[in-house]
mmCIF file of C-alpha atoms and ligand atoms in Angstrom:
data_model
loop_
_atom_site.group_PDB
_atom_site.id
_atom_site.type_symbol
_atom_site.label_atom_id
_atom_site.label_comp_id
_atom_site.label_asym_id
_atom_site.label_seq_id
_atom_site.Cartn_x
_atom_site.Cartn_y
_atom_site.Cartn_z
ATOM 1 C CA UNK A 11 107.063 111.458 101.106
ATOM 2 C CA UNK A 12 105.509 108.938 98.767
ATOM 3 C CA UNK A 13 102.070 109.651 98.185
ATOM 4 C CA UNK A 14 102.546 112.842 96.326
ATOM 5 C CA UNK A 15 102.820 113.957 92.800
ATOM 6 C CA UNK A 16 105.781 115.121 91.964
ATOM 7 C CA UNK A 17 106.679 117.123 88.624
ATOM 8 C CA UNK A 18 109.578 114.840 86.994
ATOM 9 C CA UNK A 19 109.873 116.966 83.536
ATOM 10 C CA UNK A 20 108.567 119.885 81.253
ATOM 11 C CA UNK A 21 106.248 118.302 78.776
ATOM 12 C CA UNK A 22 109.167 119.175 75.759
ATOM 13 C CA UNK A 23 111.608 117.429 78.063
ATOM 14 C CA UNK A 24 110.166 114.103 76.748
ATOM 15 C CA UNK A 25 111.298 113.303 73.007
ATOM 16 C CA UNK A 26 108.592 112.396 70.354
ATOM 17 C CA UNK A 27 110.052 109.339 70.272
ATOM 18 C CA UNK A 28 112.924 108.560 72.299
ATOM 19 C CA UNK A 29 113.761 107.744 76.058
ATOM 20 C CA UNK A 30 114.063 110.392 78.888
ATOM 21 C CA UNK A 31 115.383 109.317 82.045
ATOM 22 C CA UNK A 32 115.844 111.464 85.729
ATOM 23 C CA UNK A 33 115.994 110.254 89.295
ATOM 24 C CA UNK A 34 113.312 111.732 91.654
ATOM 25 C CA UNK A 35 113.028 110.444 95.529
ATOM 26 C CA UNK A 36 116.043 108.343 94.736
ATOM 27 C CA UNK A 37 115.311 106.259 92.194
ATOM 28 C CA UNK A 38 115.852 106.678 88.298
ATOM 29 C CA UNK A 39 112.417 106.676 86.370
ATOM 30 C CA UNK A 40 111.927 106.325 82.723
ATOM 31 C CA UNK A 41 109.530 108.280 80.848
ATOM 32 C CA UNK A 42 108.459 107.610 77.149
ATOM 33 C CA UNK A 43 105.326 108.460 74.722
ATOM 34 C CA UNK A 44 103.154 105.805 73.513
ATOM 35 C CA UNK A 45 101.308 106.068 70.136
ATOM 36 C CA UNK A 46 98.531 107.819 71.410
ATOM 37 C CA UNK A 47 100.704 110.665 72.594
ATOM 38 C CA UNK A 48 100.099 109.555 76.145
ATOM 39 C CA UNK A 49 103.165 108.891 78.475
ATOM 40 C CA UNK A 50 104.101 105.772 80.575
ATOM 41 C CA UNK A 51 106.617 106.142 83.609
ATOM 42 C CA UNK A 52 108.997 103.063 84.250
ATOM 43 C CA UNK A 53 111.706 102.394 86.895
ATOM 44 C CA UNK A 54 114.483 102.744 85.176
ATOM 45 C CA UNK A 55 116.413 99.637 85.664
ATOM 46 C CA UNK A 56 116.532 96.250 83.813
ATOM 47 C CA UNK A 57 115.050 93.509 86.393
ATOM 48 C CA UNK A 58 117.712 91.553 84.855
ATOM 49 C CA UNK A 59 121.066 92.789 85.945
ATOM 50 C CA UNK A 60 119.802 96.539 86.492
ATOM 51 C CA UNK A 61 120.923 98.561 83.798
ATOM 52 C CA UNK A 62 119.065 101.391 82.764
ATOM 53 C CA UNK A 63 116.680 100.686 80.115
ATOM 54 C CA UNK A 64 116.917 104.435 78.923
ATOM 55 C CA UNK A 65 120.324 103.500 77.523
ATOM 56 C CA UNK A 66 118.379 100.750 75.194
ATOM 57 C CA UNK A 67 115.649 101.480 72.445
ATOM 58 C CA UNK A 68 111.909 102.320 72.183
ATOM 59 C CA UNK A 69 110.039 99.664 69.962
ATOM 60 C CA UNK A 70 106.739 100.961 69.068
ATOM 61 C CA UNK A 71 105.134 100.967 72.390
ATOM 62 C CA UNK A 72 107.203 98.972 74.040
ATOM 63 C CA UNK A 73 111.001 99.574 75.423
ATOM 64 C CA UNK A 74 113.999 96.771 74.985
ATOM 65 C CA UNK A 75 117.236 96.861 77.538
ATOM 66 C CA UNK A 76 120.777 97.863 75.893
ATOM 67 C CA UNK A 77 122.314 95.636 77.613
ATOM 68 C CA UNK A 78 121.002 91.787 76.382
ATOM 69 C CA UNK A 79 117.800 92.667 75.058
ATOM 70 C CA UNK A 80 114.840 91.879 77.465
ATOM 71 C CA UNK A 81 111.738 93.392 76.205
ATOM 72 C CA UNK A 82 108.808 95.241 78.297
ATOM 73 C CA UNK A 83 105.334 96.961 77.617
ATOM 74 C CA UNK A 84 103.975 100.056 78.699
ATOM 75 C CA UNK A 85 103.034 98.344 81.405
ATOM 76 C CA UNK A 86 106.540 97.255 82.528
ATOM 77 C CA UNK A 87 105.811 93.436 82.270
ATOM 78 C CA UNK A 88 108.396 92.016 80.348
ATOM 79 C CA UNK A 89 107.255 90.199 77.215
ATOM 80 C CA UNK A 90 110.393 88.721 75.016
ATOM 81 C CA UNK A 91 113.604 87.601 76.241
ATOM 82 C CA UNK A 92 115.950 86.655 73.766
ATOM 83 C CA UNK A 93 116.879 82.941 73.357
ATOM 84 C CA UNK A 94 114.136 81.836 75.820
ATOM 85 C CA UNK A 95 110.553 81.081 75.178
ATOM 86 C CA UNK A 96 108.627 81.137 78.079
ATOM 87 C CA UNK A 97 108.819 84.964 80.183
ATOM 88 C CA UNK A 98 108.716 84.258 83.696
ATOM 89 C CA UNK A 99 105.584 86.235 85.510
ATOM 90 C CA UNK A 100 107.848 88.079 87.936
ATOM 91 C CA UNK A 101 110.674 89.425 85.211
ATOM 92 C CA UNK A 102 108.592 92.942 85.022
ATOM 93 C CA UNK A 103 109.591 96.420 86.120
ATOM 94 C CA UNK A 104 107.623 98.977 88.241
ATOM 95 C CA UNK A 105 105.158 101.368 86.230
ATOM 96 C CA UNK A 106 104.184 104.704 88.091
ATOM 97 C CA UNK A 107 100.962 106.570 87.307
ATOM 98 C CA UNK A 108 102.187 109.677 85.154
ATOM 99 C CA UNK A 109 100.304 112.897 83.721
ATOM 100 C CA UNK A 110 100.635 116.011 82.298
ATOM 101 C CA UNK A 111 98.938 119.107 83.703
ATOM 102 C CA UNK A 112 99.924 122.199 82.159
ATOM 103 C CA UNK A 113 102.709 121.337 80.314
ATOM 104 C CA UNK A 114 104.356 119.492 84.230
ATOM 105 C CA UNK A 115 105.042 116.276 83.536
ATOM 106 C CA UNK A 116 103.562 114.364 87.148
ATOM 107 C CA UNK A 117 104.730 111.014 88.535
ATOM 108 C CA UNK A 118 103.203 109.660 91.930
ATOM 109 C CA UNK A 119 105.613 108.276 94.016
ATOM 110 C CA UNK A 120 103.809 106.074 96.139
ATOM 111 C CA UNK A 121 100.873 103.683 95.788
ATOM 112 C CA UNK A 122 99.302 103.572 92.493
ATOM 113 C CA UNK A 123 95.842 103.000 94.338
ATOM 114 C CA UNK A 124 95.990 106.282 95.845
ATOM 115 C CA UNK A 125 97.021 108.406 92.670
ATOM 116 C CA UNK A 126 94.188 110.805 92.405
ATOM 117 C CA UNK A 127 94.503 113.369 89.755
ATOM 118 C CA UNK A 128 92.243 115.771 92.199
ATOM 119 C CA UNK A 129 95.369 116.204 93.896
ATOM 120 C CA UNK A 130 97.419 118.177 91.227
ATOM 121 C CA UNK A 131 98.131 121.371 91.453
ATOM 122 C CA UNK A 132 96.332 123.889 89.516
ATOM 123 C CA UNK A 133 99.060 125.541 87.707
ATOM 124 C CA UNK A 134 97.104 126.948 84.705
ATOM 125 C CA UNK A 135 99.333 129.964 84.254
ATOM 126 C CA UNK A 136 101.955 127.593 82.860
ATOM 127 C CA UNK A 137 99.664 126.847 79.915
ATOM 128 C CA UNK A 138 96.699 129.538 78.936
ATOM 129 C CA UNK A 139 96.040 131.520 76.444
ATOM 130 C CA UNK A 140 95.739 134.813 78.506
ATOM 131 C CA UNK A 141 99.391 134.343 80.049
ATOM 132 C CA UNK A 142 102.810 133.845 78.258
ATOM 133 C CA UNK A 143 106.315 132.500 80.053
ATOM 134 C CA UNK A 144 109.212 130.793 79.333
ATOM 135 C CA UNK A 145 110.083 127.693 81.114
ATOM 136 C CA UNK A 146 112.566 126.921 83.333
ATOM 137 C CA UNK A 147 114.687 124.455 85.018
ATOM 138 C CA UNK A 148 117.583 124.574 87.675
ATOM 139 C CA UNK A 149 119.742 121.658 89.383
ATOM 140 C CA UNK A 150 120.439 122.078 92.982
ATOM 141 C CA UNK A 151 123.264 120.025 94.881
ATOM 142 C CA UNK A 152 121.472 120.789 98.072
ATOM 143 C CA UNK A 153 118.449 119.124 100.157
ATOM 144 C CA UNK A 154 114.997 120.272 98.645
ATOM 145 C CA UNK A 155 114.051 121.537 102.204
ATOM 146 C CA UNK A 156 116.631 124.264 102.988
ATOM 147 C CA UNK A 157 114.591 125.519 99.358
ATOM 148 C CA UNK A 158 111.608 125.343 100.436
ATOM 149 C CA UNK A 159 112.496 127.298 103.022
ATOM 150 C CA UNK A 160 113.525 130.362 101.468
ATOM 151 C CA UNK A 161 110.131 130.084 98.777
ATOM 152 C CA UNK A 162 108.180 130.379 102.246
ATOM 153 C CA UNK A 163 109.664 133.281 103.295
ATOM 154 C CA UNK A 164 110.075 136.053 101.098
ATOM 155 C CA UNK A 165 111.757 139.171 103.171
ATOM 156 C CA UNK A 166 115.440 137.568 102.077
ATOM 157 C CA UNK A 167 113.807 139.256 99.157
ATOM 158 C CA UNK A 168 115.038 142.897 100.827
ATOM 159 C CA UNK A 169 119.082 141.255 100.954
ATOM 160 C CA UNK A 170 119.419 138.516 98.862
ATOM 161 C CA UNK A 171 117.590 140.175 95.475
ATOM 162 C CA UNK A 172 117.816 143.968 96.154
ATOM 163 C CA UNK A 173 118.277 144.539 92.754
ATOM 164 C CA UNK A 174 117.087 141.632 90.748
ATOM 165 C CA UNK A 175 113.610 141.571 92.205
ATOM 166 C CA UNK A 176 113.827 144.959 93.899
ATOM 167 C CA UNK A 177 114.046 144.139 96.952
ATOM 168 C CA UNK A 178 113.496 147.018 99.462
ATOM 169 C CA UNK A 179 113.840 146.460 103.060
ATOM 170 C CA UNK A 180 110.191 147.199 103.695
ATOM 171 C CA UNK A 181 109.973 143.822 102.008
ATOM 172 C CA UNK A 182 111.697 142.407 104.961
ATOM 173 C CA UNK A 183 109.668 144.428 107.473
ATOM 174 C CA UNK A 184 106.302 143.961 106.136
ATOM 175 C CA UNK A 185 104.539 140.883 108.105
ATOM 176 C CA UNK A 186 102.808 138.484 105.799
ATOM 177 C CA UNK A 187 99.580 137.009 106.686
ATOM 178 C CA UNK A 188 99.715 133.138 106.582
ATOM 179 C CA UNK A 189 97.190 130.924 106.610
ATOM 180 C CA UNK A 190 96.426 126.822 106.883
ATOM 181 C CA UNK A 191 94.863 125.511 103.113
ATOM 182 C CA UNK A 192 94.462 122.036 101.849
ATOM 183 C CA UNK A 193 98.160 120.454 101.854
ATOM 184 C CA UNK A 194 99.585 123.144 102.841
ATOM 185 C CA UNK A 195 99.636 127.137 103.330
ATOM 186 C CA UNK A 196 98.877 130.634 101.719
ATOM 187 C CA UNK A 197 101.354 133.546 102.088
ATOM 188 C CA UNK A 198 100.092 137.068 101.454
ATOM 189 C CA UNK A 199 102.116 139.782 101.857
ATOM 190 C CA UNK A 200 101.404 143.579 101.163
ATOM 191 C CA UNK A 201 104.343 146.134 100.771
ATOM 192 C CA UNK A 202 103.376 149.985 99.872
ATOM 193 C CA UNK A 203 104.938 152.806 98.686
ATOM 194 C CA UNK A 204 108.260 151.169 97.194
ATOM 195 C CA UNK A 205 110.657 151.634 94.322
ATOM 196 C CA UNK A 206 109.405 148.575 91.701
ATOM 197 C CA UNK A 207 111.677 146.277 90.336
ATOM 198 C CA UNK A 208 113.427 147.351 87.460
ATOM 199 C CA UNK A 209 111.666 144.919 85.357
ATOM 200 C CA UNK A 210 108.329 146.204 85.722
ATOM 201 C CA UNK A 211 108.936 149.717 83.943
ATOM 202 C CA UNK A 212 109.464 147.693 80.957
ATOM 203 C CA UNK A 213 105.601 146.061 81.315
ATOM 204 C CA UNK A 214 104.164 149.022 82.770
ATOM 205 C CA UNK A 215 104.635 153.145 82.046
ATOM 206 C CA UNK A 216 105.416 153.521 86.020
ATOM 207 C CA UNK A 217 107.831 156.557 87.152
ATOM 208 C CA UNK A 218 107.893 156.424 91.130
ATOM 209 C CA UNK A 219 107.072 154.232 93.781
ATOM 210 C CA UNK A 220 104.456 151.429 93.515
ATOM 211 C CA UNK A 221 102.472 149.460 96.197
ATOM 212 C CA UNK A 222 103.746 145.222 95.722
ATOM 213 C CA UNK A 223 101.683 142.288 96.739
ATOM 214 C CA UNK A 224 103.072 138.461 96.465
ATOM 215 C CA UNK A 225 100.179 136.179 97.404
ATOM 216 C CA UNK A 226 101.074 132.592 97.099
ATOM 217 C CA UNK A 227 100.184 128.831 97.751
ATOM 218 C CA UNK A 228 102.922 126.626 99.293
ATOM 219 C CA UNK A 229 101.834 122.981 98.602
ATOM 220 C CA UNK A 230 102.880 119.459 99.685
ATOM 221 C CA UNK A 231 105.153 118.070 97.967
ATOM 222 C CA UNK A 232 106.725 121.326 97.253
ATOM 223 C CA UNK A 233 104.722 123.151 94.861
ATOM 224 C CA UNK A 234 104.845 127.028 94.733
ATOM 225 C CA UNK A 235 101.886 129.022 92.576
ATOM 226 C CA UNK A 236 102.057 133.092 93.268
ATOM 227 C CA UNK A 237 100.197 135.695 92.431
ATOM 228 C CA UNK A 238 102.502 138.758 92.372
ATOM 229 C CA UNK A 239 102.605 142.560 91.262
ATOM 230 C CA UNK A 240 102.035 146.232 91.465
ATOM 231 C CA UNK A 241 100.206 148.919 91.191
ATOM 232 C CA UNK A 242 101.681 153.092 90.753
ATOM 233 C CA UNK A 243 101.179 153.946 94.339
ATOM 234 C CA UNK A 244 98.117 156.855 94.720
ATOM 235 C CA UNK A 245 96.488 155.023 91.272
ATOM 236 C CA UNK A 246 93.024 156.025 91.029
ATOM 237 C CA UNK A 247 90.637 153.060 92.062
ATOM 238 C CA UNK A 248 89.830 151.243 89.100
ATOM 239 C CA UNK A 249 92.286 152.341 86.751
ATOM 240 C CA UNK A 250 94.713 148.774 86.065
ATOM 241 C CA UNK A 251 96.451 150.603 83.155
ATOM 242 C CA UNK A 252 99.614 150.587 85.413
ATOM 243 C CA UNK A 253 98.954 147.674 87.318
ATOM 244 C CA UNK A 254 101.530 144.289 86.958
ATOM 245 C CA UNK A 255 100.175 141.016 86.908
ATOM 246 C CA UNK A 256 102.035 138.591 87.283
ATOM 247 C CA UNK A 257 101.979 134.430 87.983
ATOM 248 C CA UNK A 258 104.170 132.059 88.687
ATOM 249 C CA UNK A 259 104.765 128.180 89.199
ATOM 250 C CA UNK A 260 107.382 126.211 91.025
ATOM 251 C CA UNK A 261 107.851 122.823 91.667
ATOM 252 C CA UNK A 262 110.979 121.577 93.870
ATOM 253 C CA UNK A 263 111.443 117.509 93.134
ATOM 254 C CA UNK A 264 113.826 115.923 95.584
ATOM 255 C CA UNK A 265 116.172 114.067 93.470
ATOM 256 C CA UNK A 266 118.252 112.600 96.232
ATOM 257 C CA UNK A 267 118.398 113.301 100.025
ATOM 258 C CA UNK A 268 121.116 116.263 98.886
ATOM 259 C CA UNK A 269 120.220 117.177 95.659
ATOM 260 C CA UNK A 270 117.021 118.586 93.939
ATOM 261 C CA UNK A 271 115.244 119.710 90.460
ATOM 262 C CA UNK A 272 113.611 123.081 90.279
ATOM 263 C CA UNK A 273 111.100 123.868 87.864
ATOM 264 C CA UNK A 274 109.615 127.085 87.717
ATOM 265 C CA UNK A 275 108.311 130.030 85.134
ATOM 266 C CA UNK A 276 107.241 133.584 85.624
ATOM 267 C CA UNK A 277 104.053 134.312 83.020
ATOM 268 C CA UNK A 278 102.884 137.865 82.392
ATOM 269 C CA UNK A 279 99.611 138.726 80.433
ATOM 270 C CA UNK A 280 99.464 138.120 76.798
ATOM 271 C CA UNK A 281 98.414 142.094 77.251
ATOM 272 C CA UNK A 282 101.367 142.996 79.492
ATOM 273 C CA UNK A 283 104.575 142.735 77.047
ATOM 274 C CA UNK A 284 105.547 140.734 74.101
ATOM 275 C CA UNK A 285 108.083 138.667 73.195
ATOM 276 C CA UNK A 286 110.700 139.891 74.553
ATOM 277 C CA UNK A 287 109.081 140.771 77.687
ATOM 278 C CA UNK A 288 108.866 137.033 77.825
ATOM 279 C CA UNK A 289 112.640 136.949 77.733
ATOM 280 C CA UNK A 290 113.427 139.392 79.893
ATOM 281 C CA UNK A 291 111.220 137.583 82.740
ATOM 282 C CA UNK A 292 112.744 134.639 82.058
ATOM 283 C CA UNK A 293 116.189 136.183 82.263
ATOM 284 C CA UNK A 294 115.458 138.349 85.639
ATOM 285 C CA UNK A 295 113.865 135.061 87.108
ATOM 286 C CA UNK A 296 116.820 132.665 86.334
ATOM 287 C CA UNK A 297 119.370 135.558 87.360
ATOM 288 C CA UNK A 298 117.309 135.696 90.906
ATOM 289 C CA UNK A 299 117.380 132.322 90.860
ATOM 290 C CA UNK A 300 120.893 131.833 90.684
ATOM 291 C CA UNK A 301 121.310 134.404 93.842
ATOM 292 C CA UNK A 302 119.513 131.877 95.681
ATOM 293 C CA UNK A 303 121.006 128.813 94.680
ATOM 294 C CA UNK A 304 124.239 130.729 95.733
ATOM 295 C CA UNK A 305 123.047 131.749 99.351
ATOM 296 C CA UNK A 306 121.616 128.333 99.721
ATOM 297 C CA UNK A 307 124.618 126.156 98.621
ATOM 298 C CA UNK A 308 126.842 128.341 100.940
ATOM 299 C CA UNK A 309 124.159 128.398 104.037
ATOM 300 C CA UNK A 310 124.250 123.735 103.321
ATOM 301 C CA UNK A 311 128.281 124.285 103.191
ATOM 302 C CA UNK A 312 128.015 125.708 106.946
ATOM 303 C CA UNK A 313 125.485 123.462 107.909
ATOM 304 C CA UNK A 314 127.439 120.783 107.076
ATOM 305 C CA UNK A 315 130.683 121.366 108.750
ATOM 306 C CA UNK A 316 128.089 121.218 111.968
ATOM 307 C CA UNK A 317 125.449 119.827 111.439
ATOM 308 C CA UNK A 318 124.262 119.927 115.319
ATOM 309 C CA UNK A 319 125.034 123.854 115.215
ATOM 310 C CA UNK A 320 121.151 125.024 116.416
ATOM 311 C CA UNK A 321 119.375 127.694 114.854
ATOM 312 C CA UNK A 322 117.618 130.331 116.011
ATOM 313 C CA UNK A 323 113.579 130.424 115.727
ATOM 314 C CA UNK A 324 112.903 134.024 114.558
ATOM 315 C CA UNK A 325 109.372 135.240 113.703
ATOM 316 C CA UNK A 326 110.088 134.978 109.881
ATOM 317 C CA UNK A 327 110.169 131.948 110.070
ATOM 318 C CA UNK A 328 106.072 131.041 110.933
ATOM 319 C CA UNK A 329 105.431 129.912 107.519
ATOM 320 C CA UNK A 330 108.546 127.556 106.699
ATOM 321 C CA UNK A 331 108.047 125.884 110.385
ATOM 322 C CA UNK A 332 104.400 124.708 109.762
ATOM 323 C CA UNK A 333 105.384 123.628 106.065
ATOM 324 C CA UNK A 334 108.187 121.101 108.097
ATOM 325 C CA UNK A 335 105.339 120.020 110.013
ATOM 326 C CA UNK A 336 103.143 119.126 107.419
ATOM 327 C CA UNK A 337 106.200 117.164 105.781
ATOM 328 C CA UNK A 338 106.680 115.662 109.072
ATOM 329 C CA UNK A 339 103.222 115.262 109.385
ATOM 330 C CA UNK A 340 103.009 113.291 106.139
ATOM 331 C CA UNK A 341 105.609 111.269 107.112
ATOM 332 C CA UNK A 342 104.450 110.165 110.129
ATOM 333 C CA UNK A 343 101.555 108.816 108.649
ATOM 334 C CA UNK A 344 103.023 106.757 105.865
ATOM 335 C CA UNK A 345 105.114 105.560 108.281
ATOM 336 C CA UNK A 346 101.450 104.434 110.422
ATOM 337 C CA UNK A 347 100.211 103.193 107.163
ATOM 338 C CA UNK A 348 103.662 100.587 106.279
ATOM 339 C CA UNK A 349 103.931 99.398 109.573
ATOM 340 C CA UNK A 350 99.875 98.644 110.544
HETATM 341 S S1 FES B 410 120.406 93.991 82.114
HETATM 342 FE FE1 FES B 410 118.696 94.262 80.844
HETATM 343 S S2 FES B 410 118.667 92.527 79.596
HETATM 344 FE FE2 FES B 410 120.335 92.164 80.936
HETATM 345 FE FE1 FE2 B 411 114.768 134.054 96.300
#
C-alpha cells in the first residue's frame, strides 16, 4: 500500500548529523537533518551505479555518494559531479515527504501530491508531558500481516502471555465489541473480576482481582494506539486511586514482503510510577513482545511448508478479517488509480 504514512524511525534514531538508512516497502530510504533541524527522506541509492548514498558523507545540507562522489540537495537533484561541468537534469534521486509526529519519524510511500499530514496518527502518548515510556523497537523476519493479526485480536492474550500480561482465560472468552472508524477499526474489550498482571501491583496498591479494559484503534497502514487498564474490582465509583492507566503506540512498517519493523512503547502517567516504573514497562512489554514474535515466526514456519494448507474462520477472528479487507480494499484502488 503506497499512499500511507509509514513510521520509518524513532526521532533519536536519526544522528545530529550523520546518515541513517532502513528499507521500508522494499526499498532503502535515506533519512538526514538539515540545518534547520528539519529532516529530508531520500531513496537510498546513487542514480549513478546505485550504491547507497548512506555509505557516503553529509555536506552541510546536502549528501555526496561514497562511491565516485556525485553530489545531491535536500531535494535529491544532483548538483556536482566530479570532473564534469554541466549536471544532467535527470541525474537526481527520489525525495519522499517525511515528518515527525511525536517523536515517529513518518515517510509517505506513495505520491507526494497526496501526502496529507491530516492523515497521521494521533499518537500523543508517545510524547506528553502527562505520560512517560520508553521506546521501543523489534525486527521481525516474518510478513507484517500475520502481526497485524495477532494486535487485532487480543484473547491469545489468555495462552500466549498468561503471565507476562496476565493473561486469564476470561480474556479469551470475553467478546470484544468492534467497530468500523476512519481507516480502519476500534476494538473494545471488557474483562471483570480477574487476577491483574503482575506489573500493575507495582503502579497501583491492588491486592485481589481487578476489572481490565483494552480499548484500541487499529489503523491503515498498521498503526496500533490502546487505551488499556484496571480498576480493584468492587472500587467505589469515583475513587481512581487504584485505577491503571495506561497507553500505548505501535506501528508495524513492512520492510520487505517477509520481514517487518515494529515500533511500539507502553506510557504510564507521570502520576502512576517513576523511573523505574518506566523500566519495568518497558521490560514486561519487550518480554511479551518477544512471546509473540516466537508464536508468530513458528505459526510463518508452518505456513510455509504449505502454504495452500486453509484455515479455519473462527469468530475471533471478526476484527483481523475486516482489517485484510481494508488492506485489500486499499489495494484495489491504487491498483484503479495506476492503471486508469
Ligand atoms: S555510484 Fe554514486 S557516484 Fe557512482
Ligand atoms: Fe501479543
Amino acid at each position: 500500500m503506497r499512499n500511507h504514512w509509514y513510521v520509518t524511525a524513532w526521532e533519536h534514531e536519526i544522528p545530529a548529523d550523520g546518515l541513517f538508512s532502513r528499507i521500508v516497502l522494499g526499498e532503502a530510504i535515506l533519512i538526514y537533518r538539515l540545518a534547520d533541524g528539519s529532516l529530508t527522506a531520500l531513496e537510498d541509492r546513487c542514480c549513478h551505479r546505485l550504491a547507497p548514498l548512506s555509505k557516503g558523507r553529509k555536506e552541510g545540507d546536502c549528501v555526496r555518494c561514497g562511491y565516485h562522489g556525485l553530489k545531491f540537495d535536500s531535494e535529491g537533484k544532483c548538483v556536482e559531479i566530479p570532473g564534469m561541468g554541466a549536471v544532467p537534469s535527470r541525474a537526481r534521486v527520489r525525495r519522499y515527504p517525511a515528518c515527525v509526529k511525536h517523536k515517529w519519524v513518518f515517510v509517505w510511500m506513495g505520491e507526494p501530491d497526496h501526502a496529507d499530514p491530516a492523515l497521521l496518527p494521533d499518537n500523543f502518548a508517545s510524547d506528553h508531558p502527562d505520560w512517560r515510556n520508553l521506546p521501543g523497537y523489534l525486527h521481525y523476519d516474518t510478513n507484517y500481516l500475520l502481526i497485524c493479526d495477532n494486535l487485532l485480536d487480543f484473547s491469545h492474550l489468555s495462552y500466549v502471555h498468561p503471565t507476562t500480561l496476565g493473561g486469564s482465560p476470561a480474556i479469551a472468552q470475553a467478546k470484544p465489541s468492534i467497530e468500523s472508524i476512519s481507516r480502519g477499526i476500534r476494538i473494545s474489550r471488557y474483562v471483570y473480576d480477574v487476577p491483574p498482571p503482575p506489573f500493575y501491583r507495582s503502579l497501583r496498591p491492588i491486592t485481589g482481582n481487578v476489572d481490565r479494559w483494552m480499548i484500541y484503534d487499529f489503523l491503515l497502514p498498521g498503526i496500533l494506539l490502546l487505551h488499556s487498564g484496571g480498576r480493584p474490582v468492587n472500587s467505589a465509583p469515583g475513587d481512581e486511586s487504584c485505577t491503571v492507566d495506561l497507553r500505548a503506540c505501535q506501528a508495524l512498517t513492512p520492510e520487505t514482503e517477509s520481514s517487518t519493523h515494529y515500533f511500539f512503547q507502553q506510557a504510564h502517567r507521570i502520576d502512576q510510577g517513576d523511573a523505574s516504573i518506566t523500566q519495568l514497562l518497558y521490560d514486561v512489554t519487550v518480554a511479551a513482545f518477544h512471546e509473540d514474535l516466537a508464536m508468530i515466526s513458528a505459526q510463518e514456519n508452518n505456513i510455509a511448508l504449505n502454504p495452500d494448507a486453509p484455515m479455519l474462520g473462527l469468530h475471533m477472528d471478526a476484527a483481523l478479517a475486516r482489517f485484510r479487507r481494508l488492506v485489500a480494499d486499499s489495494l484495489k484502488s491504487q491498483r484503479e488509480v495506476l492503471s486508469a
